[in-house]
């Protein structure tokens, strides 16, 4: 039996149907739930239910840290609830998933942003004293995505979700290589779910201003989360691309950008490292079309800094085999490869003539 949410709704006005959904799906017929919201949208969201969900208690999430999650656990434990509802972006959902797991209650995810695939995933990513950690948790029992709220979110953060989902193709390539070269177990259904979600976004002609595209992106992020549930690991959605992102978070925490921007660039670099020109071009084209960075400089890092990041990346996930571990580049070769990658990404999106005047065949 494949574990899956009882309900997935992606449409405008979905938030207003929360109470009915809780009752219809027998998650909380009485509406006795704990609702966690963020500091930014929390007051507005709470006003939406001023005359509804009378049995609910409201809690504010004040950070994406393990300590914030433990504080939420301590607050919610004082009363009895049928479920915990997280309404917000990645911070609120990750904290709420962790809290629900600690208490042993089902968790309902209501996404107000599409910045990454944590919407329906069995993973909670939280900052801790050592940097940032990923914690295994039960996946949400229901997922709502209200496009009215998504359209009000910062466009840059929503575009980040594009980078996250597009990186799935690189992550599954890493997984298949680990299976072929190291004998690592692989799940074909998880690979199919992950790839289908990514390809649908890559092939869609729309933008973050279109409901049709936002629906495809939201559904893709949910499928990506389900792929991780099926696999029992983050493998279908996390490879070299995420190692690079984790390295940025650890080495340059004050300069890290949106998660999706970082993993999108990481995926493009991974395809270049593999020598897969078609996938490299498709990834760069998609990222550039949606205004995401395709070179280290566009992400805010020099080539030397990016070389440091890539060299450190394998240490963020010891034991995980990706193209980075397979290539095992020397510092000198890594510097050359990053320079070549940057030139080809620039040539693909700007001009076949690099800033140094070299003409590239693209």
PDB file of C-alpha atoms in Angstrom, residues 51-341:
ATOM      1  CA  UNK A  51     -16.349  33.169  12.291  1.00  0.00           C
ATOM      2  CA  UNK A  52     -15.196  29.604  11.626  1.00  0.00           C
ATOM      3  CA  UNK A  53     -13.125  26.859  13.242  1.00  0.00           C
ATOM      4  CA  UNK A  54     -14.291  27.980  16.666  1.00  0.00           C
ATOM      5  CA  UNK A  55     -12.716  24.895  18.227  1.00  0.00           C
ATOM      6  CA  UNK A  56      -9.241  25.709  16.946  1.00  0.00           C
ATOM      7  CA  UNK A  57      -6.365  27.170  18.916  1.00  0.00           C
ATOM      8  CA  UNK A  58      -3.787  29.323  17.161  1.00  0.00           C
ATOM      9  CA  UNK A  59      -0.022  29.289  17.568  1.00  0.00           C
ATOM     10  CA  UNK A  60       2.707  31.415  15.983  1.00  0.00           C
ATOM     11  CA  UNK A  61       5.920  29.926  14.574  1.00  0.00           C
ATOM     12  CA  UNK A  62       8.805  32.323  15.160  1.00  0.00           C
ATOM     13  CA  UNK A  63      11.644  30.673  13.244  1.00  0.00           C
ATOM     14  CA  UNK A  64      12.797  27.685  11.241  1.00  0.00           C
ATOM     15  CA  UNK A  65      14.822  26.161  14.072  1.00  0.00           C
ATOM     16  CA  UNK A  66      14.727  22.994  16.102  1.00  0.00           C
ATOM     17  CA  UNK A  67      14.156  25.164  19.169  1.00  0.00           C
ATOM     18  CA  UNK A  68      11.103  26.802  17.568  1.00  0.00           C
ATOM     19  CA  UNK A  69       9.707  23.366  16.802  1.00  0.00           C
ATOM     20  CA  UNK A  70      10.240  22.175  20.388  1.00  0.00           C
ATOM     21  CA  UNK A  71       8.543  25.325  21.711  1.00  0.00           C
ATOM     22  CA  UNK A  72       5.544  24.566  19.506  1.00  0.00           C
ATOM     23  CA  UNK A  73       5.472  20.998  20.831  1.00  0.00           C
ATOM     24  CA  UNK A  74       5.435  22.240  24.419  1.00  0.00           C
ATOM     25  CA  UNK A  75       2.595  24.677  23.706  1.00  0.00           C
ATOM     26  CA  UNK A  76       0.389  22.192  21.875  1.00  0.00           C
ATOM     27  CA  UNK A  77       0.875  19.404  24.423  1.00  0.00           C
ATOM     28  CA  UNK A  78      -1.073  21.391  27.021  1.00  0.00           C
ATOM     29  CA  UNK A  79      -4.370  20.584  25.275  1.00  0.00           C
ATOM     30  CA  UNK A  80      -5.965  17.733  23.320  1.00  0.00           C
ATOM     31  CA  UNK A  81      -6.332  18.107  19.558  1.00  0.00           C
ATOM     32  CA  UNK A  82      -7.386  15.916  16.639  1.00  0.00           C
ATOM     33  CA  UNK A  83      -4.657  17.221  14.348  1.00  0.00           C
ATOM     34  CA  UNK A  84      -2.144  19.996  13.748  1.00  0.00           C
ATOM     35  CA  UNK A  85      -2.604  22.336  10.780  1.00  0.00           C
ATOM     36  CA  UNK A  86       0.334  24.299   9.402  1.00  0.00           C
ATOM     37  CA  UNK A  87      -0.625  27.315   7.283  1.00  0.00           C
ATOM     38  CA  UNK A  88       2.326  29.084   5.708  1.00  0.00           C
ATOM     39  CA  UNK A  89       5.524  28.690   3.760  1.00  0.00           C
ATOM     40  CA  UNK A  90       8.410  26.304   4.238  1.00  0.00           C
ATOM     41  CA  UNK A  91       9.305  27.556   7.719  1.00  0.00           C
ATOM     42  CA  UNK A  92       5.836  27.003   9.157  1.00  0.00           C
ATOM     43  CA  UNK A  93       5.331  23.654   7.436  1.00  0.00           C
ATOM     44  CA  UNK A  94       8.715  22.243   8.474  1.00  0.00           C
ATOM     45  CA  UNK A  95       8.256  23.292  12.098  1.00  0.00           C
ATOM     46  CA  UNK A  96       4.684  21.983  12.161  1.00  0.00           C
ATOM     47  CA  UNK A  97       5.634  18.629  10.627  1.00  0.00           C
ATOM     48  CA  UNK A  98       8.322  18.149  13.258  1.00  0.00           C
ATOM     49  CA  UNK A  99       5.957  19.120  16.086  1.00  0.00           C
ATOM     50  CA  UNK A 100       3.223  16.794  14.832  1.00  0.00           C
ATOM     51  CA  UNK A 101       5.711  13.922  14.670  1.00  0.00           C
ATOM     52  CA  UNK A 102       6.876  14.541  18.244  1.00  0.00           C
ATOM     53  CA  UNK A 103       3.331  14.653  19.591  1.00  0.00           C
ATOM     54  CA  UNK A 104       1.973  11.844  17.424  1.00  0.00           C
ATOM     55  CA  UNK A 105      -0.791  13.787  15.682  1.00  0.00           C
ATOM     56  CA  UNK A 106      -1.660  13.902  11.970  1.00  0.00           C
ATOM     57  CA  UNK A 107      -0.522  17.046  10.197  1.00  0.00           C
ATOM     58  CA  UNK A 108      -2.369  19.037   7.535  1.00  0.00           C
ATOM     59  CA  UNK A 109      -0.265  21.255   5.255  1.00  0.00           C
ATOM     60  CA  UNK A 110      -1.760  24.442   3.831  1.00  0.00           C
ATOM     61  CA  UNK A 111       0.859  26.029   1.591  1.00  0.00           C
ATOM     62  CA  UNK A 112       1.008  29.787   1.089  1.00  0.00           C
ATOM     63  CA  UNK A 113       4.173  29.537  -0.996  1.00  0.00           C
ATOM     64  CA  UNK A 114       5.725  27.148  -3.506  1.00  0.00           C
ATOM     65  CA  UNK A 115       9.382  27.724  -2.686  1.00  0.00           C
ATOM     66  CA  UNK A 116      10.303  24.020  -2.350  1.00  0.00           C
ATOM     67  CA  UNK A 117       8.974  20.451  -2.287  1.00  0.00           C
ATOM     68  CA  UNK A 118       8.540  20.245   1.484  1.00  0.00           C
ATOM     69  CA  UNK A 119       4.780  20.686   1.044  1.00  0.00           C
ATOM     70  CA  UNK A 120       4.081  16.949   1.097  1.00  0.00           C
ATOM     71  CA  UNK A 121       7.464  15.461   1.951  1.00  0.00           C
ATOM     72  CA  UNK A 122       8.356  13.251   4.933  1.00  0.00           C
ATOM     73  CA  UNK A 123      11.267  15.544   5.813  1.00  0.00           C
ATOM     74  CA  UNK A 124      11.530  18.553   8.090  1.00  0.00           C
ATOM     75  CA  UNK A 125      14.526  20.835   7.519  1.00  0.00           C
ATOM     76  CA  UNK A 126      15.420  22.909  10.555  1.00  0.00           C
ATOM     77  CA  UNK A 127      18.367  24.974  11.706  1.00  0.00           C
ATOM     78  CA  UNK A 128      20.230  23.632  14.720  1.00  0.00           C
ATOM     79  CA  UNK A 129      23.424  24.377  16.648  1.00  0.00           C
ATOM     80  CA  UNK A 130      25.481  22.548  14.001  1.00  0.00           C
ATOM     81  CA  UNK A 131      23.964  24.415  11.066  1.00  0.00           C
ATOM     82  CA  UNK A 132      20.972  22.838   9.362  1.00  0.00           C
ATOM     83  CA  UNK A 133      19.549  19.335   9.717  1.00  0.00           C
ATOM     84  CA  UNK A 134      16.984  17.170   7.927  1.00  0.00           C
ATOM     85  CA  UNK A 135      14.645  15.148  10.131  1.00  0.00           C
ATOM     86  CA  UNK A 136      12.430  12.242   9.077  1.00  0.00           C
ATOM     87  CA  UNK A 137       8.772  12.853   9.901  1.00  0.00           C
ATOM     88  CA  UNK A 138       5.410  11.465   8.743  1.00  0.00           C
ATOM     89  CA  UNK A 139       4.159  13.128   5.563  1.00  0.00           C
ATOM     90  CA  UNK A 140       1.096  15.401   5.809  1.00  0.00           C
ATOM     91  CA  UNK A 141      -2.270  13.622   5.873  1.00  0.00           C
ATOM     92  CA  UNK A 142      -3.781  16.338   3.654  1.00  0.00           C
ATOM     93  CA  UNK A 143      -2.398  19.100   1.451  1.00  0.00           C
ATOM     94  CA  UNK A 144      -4.120  22.333   0.430  1.00  0.00           C
ATOM     95  CA  UNK A 145      -2.616  24.910  -1.910  1.00  0.00           C
ATOM     96  CA  UNK A 146      -4.625  28.116  -2.213  1.00  0.00           C
ATOM     97  CA  UNK A 147      -3.639  29.921  -5.405  1.00  0.00           C
ATOM     98  CA  UNK A 148      -5.022  33.175  -3.989  1.00  0.00           C
ATOM     99  CA  UNK A 149      -2.328  33.025  -1.321  1.00  0.00           C
ATOM    100  CA  UNK A 150       0.344  31.788  -3.741  1.00  0.00           C
ATOM    101  CA  UNK A 151      -0.266  34.760  -6.035  1.00  0.00           C
ATOM    102  CA  UNK A 152       0.429  37.093  -3.099  1.00  0.00           C
ATOM    103  CA  UNK A 153       3.741  35.421  -2.210  1.00  0.00           C
ATOM    104  CA  UNK A 154       7.022  36.990  -3.373  1.00  0.00           C
ATOM    105  CA  UNK A 155       7.587  35.958  -6.988  1.00  0.00           C
ATOM    106  CA  UNK A 156      11.233  35.137  -6.259  1.00  0.00           C
ATOM    107  CA  UNK A 157      10.347  32.567  -3.640  1.00  0.00           C
ATOM    108  CA  UNK A 158       7.730  30.940  -5.886  1.00  0.00           C
ATOM    109  CA  UNK A 159      10.284  30.759  -8.682  1.00  0.00           C
ATOM    110  CA  UNK A 160      12.510  28.943  -6.194  1.00  0.00           C
ATOM    111  CA  UNK A 161      10.087  26.031  -6.321  1.00  0.00           C
ATOM    112  CA  UNK A 162      10.833  25.726 -10.028  1.00  0.00           C
ATOM    113  CA  UNK A 163      14.525  25.233  -9.318  1.00  0.00           C
ATOM    114  CA  UNK A 164      13.746  22.637  -6.654  1.00  0.00           C
ATOM    115  CA  UNK A 165      11.473  20.550  -8.861  1.00  0.00           C
ATOM    116  CA  UNK A 166      13.723  20.812 -11.947  1.00  0.00           C
ATOM    117  CA  UNK A 167      16.634  19.486  -9.871  1.00  0.00           C
ATOM    118  CA  UNK A 168      14.752  16.177  -9.477  1.00  0.00           C
ATOM    119  CA  UNK A 169      15.982  15.033 -12.878  1.00  0.00           C
ATOM    120  CA  UNK A 170      19.588  15.398 -11.728  1.00  0.00           C
ATOM    121  CA  UNK A 171      18.816  13.771  -8.366  1.00  0.00           C
ATOM    122  CA  UNK A 172      17.306  10.689 -10.003  1.00  0.00           C
ATOM    123  CA  UNK A 173      20.296  10.467 -12.359  1.00  0.00           C
ATOM    124  CA  UNK A 174      22.549  10.381  -9.297  1.00  0.00           C
ATOM    125  CA  UNK A 175      20.375   7.683  -7.742  1.00  0.00           C
ATOM    126  CA  UNK A 176      20.506   5.541 -10.880  1.00  0.00           C
ATOM    127  CA  UNK A 177      24.289   5.929 -11.021  1.00  0.00           C
ATOM    128  CA  UNK A 178      24.569   4.862  -7.383  1.00  0.00           C
ATOM    129  CA  UNK A 179      22.444   1.829  -8.196  1.00  0.00           C
ATOM    130  CA  UNK A 180      24.517   0.899 -11.256  1.00  0.00           C
ATOM    131  CA  UNK A 181      27.968   1.593  -9.789  1.00  0.00           C
ATOM    132  CA  UNK A 182      27.494   0.918  -6.079  1.00  0.00           C
ATOM    133  CA  UNK A 183      24.552  -1.482  -5.950  1.00  0.00           C
ATOM    134  CA  UNK A 184      22.375   0.966  -4.002  1.00  0.00           C
ATOM    135  CA  UNK A 185      18.707  -0.052  -3.857  1.00  0.00           C
ATOM    136  CA  UNK A 186      16.422   1.993  -6.077  1.00  0.00           C
ATOM    137  CA  UNK A 187      12.634   2.357  -6.313  1.00  0.00           C
ATOM    138  CA  UNK A 188      11.270   2.633  -9.837  1.00  0.00           C
ATOM    139  CA  UNK A 189       7.949   4.168  -8.809  1.00  0.00           C
ATOM    140  CA  UNK A 190       9.677   6.883  -6.801  1.00  0.00           C
ATOM    141  CA  UNK A 191      11.914   7.664  -9.785  1.00  0.00           C
ATOM    142  CA  UNK A 192       8.872   7.863 -12.085  1.00  0.00           C
ATOM    143  CA  UNK A 193       6.970  10.191  -9.757  1.00  0.00           C
ATOM    144  CA  UNK A 194       9.971  12.467  -9.374  1.00  0.00           C
ATOM    145  CA  UNK A 195      10.774  12.630 -13.074  1.00  0.00           C
ATOM    146  CA  UNK A 196       7.160  13.134 -14.131  1.00  0.00           C
ATOM    147  CA  UNK A 197       6.821  16.071 -11.768  1.00  0.00           C
ATOM    148  CA  UNK A 198      10.021  17.711 -13.019  1.00  0.00           C
ATOM    149  CA  UNK A 199       9.342  17.170 -16.697  1.00  0.00           C
ATOM    150  CA  UNK A 200       5.834  18.638 -16.440  1.00  0.00           C
ATOM    151  CA  UNK A 201       7.287  21.894 -15.096  1.00  0.00           C
ATOM    152  CA  UNK A 202      10.135  22.011 -17.619  1.00  0.00           C
ATOM    153  CA  UNK A 203       7.743  21.480 -20.533  1.00  0.00           C
ATOM    154  CA  UNK A 204       5.076  23.943 -19.364  1.00  0.00           C
ATOM    155  CA  UNK A 205       5.093  27.191 -21.398  1.00  0.00           C
ATOM    156  CA  UNK A 206       3.546  29.331 -18.637  1.00  0.00           C
ATOM    157  CA  UNK A 207       4.977  31.585 -15.945  1.00  0.00           C
ATOM    158  CA  UNK A 208       4.416  32.182 -12.223  1.00  0.00           C
ATOM    159  CA  UNK A 209       1.738  34.692 -13.264  1.00  0.00           C
ATOM    160  CA  UNK A 210      -0.443  31.914 -14.712  1.00  0.00           C
ATOM    161  CA  UNK A 211      -2.790  29.760 -12.636  1.00  0.00           C
ATOM    162  CA  UNK A 212      -2.240  26.821 -14.984  1.00  0.00           C
ATOM    163  CA  UNK A 213       1.513  26.918 -14.445  1.00  0.00           C
ATOM    164  CA  UNK A 214       1.186  27.420 -10.681  1.00  0.00           C
ATOM    165  CA  UNK A 215      -1.132  24.401 -10.546  1.00  0.00           C
ATOM    166  CA  UNK A 216       1.395  22.282 -12.440  1.00  0.00           C
ATOM    167  CA  UNK A 217       4.187  23.487 -10.155  1.00  0.00           C
ATOM    168  CA  UNK A 218       2.179  22.823  -6.989  1.00  0.00           C
ATOM    169  CA  UNK A 219       1.135  19.365  -8.138  1.00  0.00           C
ATOM    170  CA  UNK A 220       4.733  18.633  -9.102  1.00  0.00           C
ATOM    171  CA  UNK A 221       6.000  19.621  -5.659  1.00  0.00           C
ATOM    172  CA  UNK A 222       3.384  17.369  -4.049  1.00  0.00           C
ATOM    173  CA  UNK A 223       4.403  14.472  -6.319  1.00  0.00           C
ATOM    174  CA  UNK A 224       8.031  15.073  -5.411  1.00  0.00           C
ATOM    175  CA  UNK A 225       7.151  14.772  -1.746  1.00  0.00           C
ATOM    176  CA  UNK A 226       5.204  11.575  -2.436  1.00  0.00           C
ATOM    177  CA  UNK A 227       8.212  10.159  -4.299  1.00  0.00           C
ATOM    178  CA  UNK A 228      10.240  10.555  -1.111  1.00  0.00           C
ATOM    179  CA  UNK A 229       7.470   8.856   0.893  1.00  0.00           C
ATOM    180  CA  UNK A 230       7.450   5.901  -1.523  1.00  0.00           C
ATOM    181  CA  UNK A 231      11.254   5.622  -1.488  1.00  0.00           C
ATOM    182  CA  UNK A 232      11.601   6.080   2.254  1.00  0.00           C
ATOM    183  CA  UNK A 233      14.491   8.433   1.527  1.00  0.00           C
ATOM    184  CA  UNK A 234      15.123  11.854  -0.014  1.00  0.00           C
ATOM    185  CA  UNK A 235      16.994  10.188  -2.893  1.00  0.00           C
ATOM    186  CA  UNK A 236      14.352  10.891  -5.610  1.00  0.00           C
ATOM    187  CA  UNK A 237      14.721  14.622  -5.013  1.00  0.00           C
ATOM    188  CA  UNK A 238      18.189  15.109  -3.562  1.00  0.00           C
ATOM    189  CA  UNK A 239      21.563  14.476  -5.143  1.00  0.00           C
ATOM    190  CA  UNK A 240      24.603  16.541  -6.053  1.00  0.00           C
ATOM    191  CA  UNK A 241      22.281  19.522  -6.486  1.00  0.00           C
ATOM    192  CA  UNK A 242      21.290  19.446  -2.828  1.00  0.00           C
ATOM    193  CA  UNK A 243      24.805  18.711  -1.607  1.00  0.00           C
ATOM    194  CA  UNK A 244      25.877  21.957  -3.259  1.00  0.00           C
ATOM    195  CA  UNK A 245      22.967  23.811  -1.657  1.00  0.00           C
ATOM    196  CA  UNK A 246      23.757  22.355   1.781  1.00  0.00           C
ATOM    197  CA  UNK A 247      27.380  23.450   1.353  1.00  0.00           C
ATOM    198  CA  UNK A 248      26.258  27.026   0.645  1.00  0.00           C
ATOM    199  CA  UNK A 249      24.063  26.963   3.754  1.00  0.00           C
ATOM    200  CA  UNK A 250      26.955  25.776   5.918  1.00  0.00           C
ATOM    201  CA  UNK A 251      29.832  27.785   4.435  1.00  0.00           C
ATOM    202  CA  UNK A 252      27.973  31.026   3.689  1.00  0.00           C
ATOM    203  CA  UNK A 253      24.858  31.062   5.896  1.00  0.00           C
ATOM    204  CA  UNK A 254      24.563  34.833   5.769  1.00  0.00           C
ATOM    205  CA  UNK A 255      24.601  34.806   1.949  1.00  0.00           C
ATOM    206  CA  UNK A 256      22.384  31.853   1.183  1.00  0.00           C
ATOM    207  CA  UNK A 257      19.510  32.505  -1.175  1.00  0.00           C
ATOM    208  CA  UNK A 258      16.301  30.652  -1.859  1.00  0.00           C
ATOM    209  CA  UNK A 259      16.758  26.901  -1.601  1.00  0.00           C
ATOM    210  CA  UNK A 260      15.372  26.395  -5.119  1.00  0.00           C
ATOM    211  CA  UNK A 261      17.820  28.882  -6.624  1.00  0.00           C
ATOM    212  CA  UNK A 262      20.724  26.987  -5.095  1.00  0.00           C
ATOM    213  CA  UNK A 263      19.623  23.473  -6.053  1.00  0.00           C
ATOM    214  CA  UNK A 264      18.640  24.624  -9.542  1.00  0.00           C
ATOM    215  CA  UNK A 265      22.137  25.947 -10.169  1.00  0.00           C
ATOM    216  CA  UNK A 266      23.542  22.796  -8.563  1.00  0.00           C
ATOM    217  CA  UNK A 267      21.540  20.655 -10.975  1.00  0.00           C
ATOM    218  CA  UNK A 268      22.795  22.611 -13.976  1.00  0.00           C
ATOM    219  CA  UNK A 269      26.382  22.155 -12.801  1.00  0.00           C
ATOM    220  CA  UNK A 270      25.801  18.433 -12.200  1.00  0.00           C
ATOM    221  CA  UNK A 271      24.520  17.948 -15.759  1.00  0.00           C
ATOM    222  CA  UNK A 272      27.553  19.814 -17.112  1.00  0.00           C
ATOM    223  CA  UNK A 273      29.842  17.629 -15.005  1.00  0.00           C
ATOM    224  CA  UNK A 274      28.183  14.510 -16.429  1.00  0.00           C
ATOM    225  CA  UNK A 275      28.707  15.794 -19.964  1.00  0.00           C
ATOM    226  CA  UNK A 276      24.980  15.538 -20.768  1.00  0.00           C
ATOM    227  CA  UNK A 277      24.627  18.515 -23.094  1.00  0.00           C
ATOM    228  CA  UNK A 278      20.903  18.072 -23.772  1.00  0.00           C
ATOM    229  CA  UNK A 279      19.952  17.957 -20.088  1.00  0.00           C
ATOM    230  CA  UNK A 280      22.341  20.805 -19.326  1.00  0.00           C
ATOM    231  CA  UNK A 281      20.729  22.978 -21.982  1.00  0.00           C
ATOM    232  CA  UNK A 282      17.181  22.032 -20.934  1.00  0.00           C
ATOM    233  CA  UNK A 283      17.918  22.851 -17.287  1.00  0.00           C
ATOM    234  CA  UNK A 284      19.665  26.145 -18.037  1.00  0.00           C
ATOM    235  CA  UNK A 285      16.909  27.153 -20.472  1.00  0.00           C
ATOM    236  CA  UNK A 286      14.181  26.485 -17.905  1.00  0.00           C
ATOM    237  CA  UNK A 287      15.975  28.270 -15.079  1.00  0.00           C
ATOM    238  CA  UNK A 288      16.781  31.280 -17.248  1.00  0.00           C
ATOM    239  CA  UNK A 289      13.246  31.469 -18.654  1.00  0.00           C
ATOM    240  CA  UNK A 290      11.887  31.810 -15.126  1.00  0.00           C
ATOM    241  CA  UNK A 291      14.490  34.298 -13.939  1.00  0.00           C
ATOM    242  CA  UNK A 292      16.582  31.915 -11.839  1.00  0.00           C
ATOM    243  CA  UNK A 293      20.399  32.090 -11.657  1.00  0.00           C
ATOM    244  CA  UNK A 294      22.397  29.891 -14.038  1.00  0.00           C
ATOM    245  CA  UNK A 295      25.943  30.902 -13.048  1.00  0.00           C
ATOM    246  CA  UNK A 296      27.692  31.221  -9.676  1.00  0.00           C
ATOM    247  CA  UNK A 297      28.055  34.972 -10.201  1.00  0.00           C
ATOM    248  CA  UNK A 298      24.292  35.361 -10.644  1.00  0.00           C
ATOM    249  CA  UNK A 299      23.828  33.535  -7.332  1.00  0.00           C
ATOM    250  CA  UNK A 300      26.252  35.949  -5.691  1.00  0.00           C
ATOM    251  CA  UNK A 301      29.442  33.860  -5.534  1.00  0.00           C
ATOM    252  CA  UNK A 302      32.797  34.184  -7.228  1.00  0.00           C
ATOM    253  CA  UNK A 303      34.143  31.217  -9.148  1.00  0.00           C
ATOM    254  CA  UNK A 304      36.697  30.575  -6.405  1.00  0.00           C
ATOM    255  CA  UNK A 305      33.951  30.590  -3.780  1.00  0.00           C
ATOM    256  CA  UNK A 306      31.850  28.226  -5.857  1.00  0.00           C
ATOM    257  CA  UNK A 307      34.843  25.905  -6.204  1.00  0.00           C
ATOM    258  CA  UNK A 308      35.121  25.881  -2.412  1.00  0.00           C
ATOM    259  CA  UNK A 309      31.399  25.098  -2.180  1.00  0.00           C
ATOM    260  CA  UNK A 310      31.539  22.221  -4.665  1.00  0.00           C
ATOM    261  CA  UNK A 311      34.643  20.761  -3.026  1.00  0.00           C
ATOM    262  CA  UNK A 312      32.928  20.814   0.375  1.00  0.00           C
ATOM    263  CA  UNK A 313      29.546  19.551  -0.901  1.00  0.00           C
ATOM    264  CA  UNK A 314      30.165  15.760  -0.590  1.00  0.00           C
ATOM    265  CA  UNK A 315      30.898  16.233   3.114  1.00  0.00           C
ATOM    266  CA  UNK A 316      27.322  17.420   3.697  1.00  0.00           C
ATOM    267  CA  UNK A 317      25.915  13.945   2.989  1.00  0.00           C
ATOM    268  CA  UNK A 318      28.528  11.320   3.926  1.00  0.00           C
ATOM    269  CA  UNK A 319      27.893   8.020   2.221  1.00  0.00           C
ATOM    270  CA  UNK A 320      25.688   9.447  -0.523  1.00  0.00           C
ATOM    271  CA  UNK A 321      27.071   8.757  -3.997  1.00  0.00           C
ATOM    272  CA  UNK A 322      26.499  11.438  -6.641  1.00  0.00           C
ATOM    273  CA  UNK A 323      28.289  12.740  -9.704  1.00  0.00           C
ATOM    274  CA  UNK A 324      30.428  14.876  -7.375  1.00  0.00           C
ATOM    275  CA  UNK A 325      31.810  11.818  -5.609  1.00  0.00           C
ATOM    276  CA  UNK A 326      32.135   9.978  -8.912  1.00  0.00           C
ATOM    277  CA  UNK A 327      34.101  12.766 -10.589  1.00  0.00           C
ATOM    278  CA  UNK A 328      36.443  13.299  -7.601  1.00  0.00           C
ATOM    279  CA  UNK A 329      37.957  16.358  -9.251  1.00  0.00           C
ATOM    280  CA  UNK A 330      41.300  17.734  -8.126  1.00  0.00           C
ATOM    281  CA  UNK A 331      41.266  21.401  -7.059  1.00  0.00           C
ATOM    282  CA  UNK A 332      42.908  22.427 -10.322  1.00  0.00           C
ATOM    283  CA  UNK A 333      40.500  20.430 -12.466  1.00  0.00           C
ATOM    284  CA  UNK A 334      37.525  21.660 -10.454  1.00  0.00           C
ATOM    285  CA  UNK A 335      38.514  25.280 -11.069  1.00  0.00           C
ATOM    286  CA  UNK A 336      38.760  24.643 -14.814  1.00  0.00           C
ATOM    287  CA  UNK A 337      35.415  22.814 -14.880  1.00  0.00           C
ATOM    288  CA  UNK A 338      33.615  25.614 -13.033  1.00  0.00           C
ATOM    289  CA  UNK A 339      35.058  28.202 -15.409  1.00  0.00           C
ATOM    290  CA  UNK A 340      33.920  26.137 -18.408  1.00  0.00           C
ATOM    291  CA  UNK A 341      30.476  25.606 -16.876  1.00  0.00           C
TER     292      UNK A 341
END
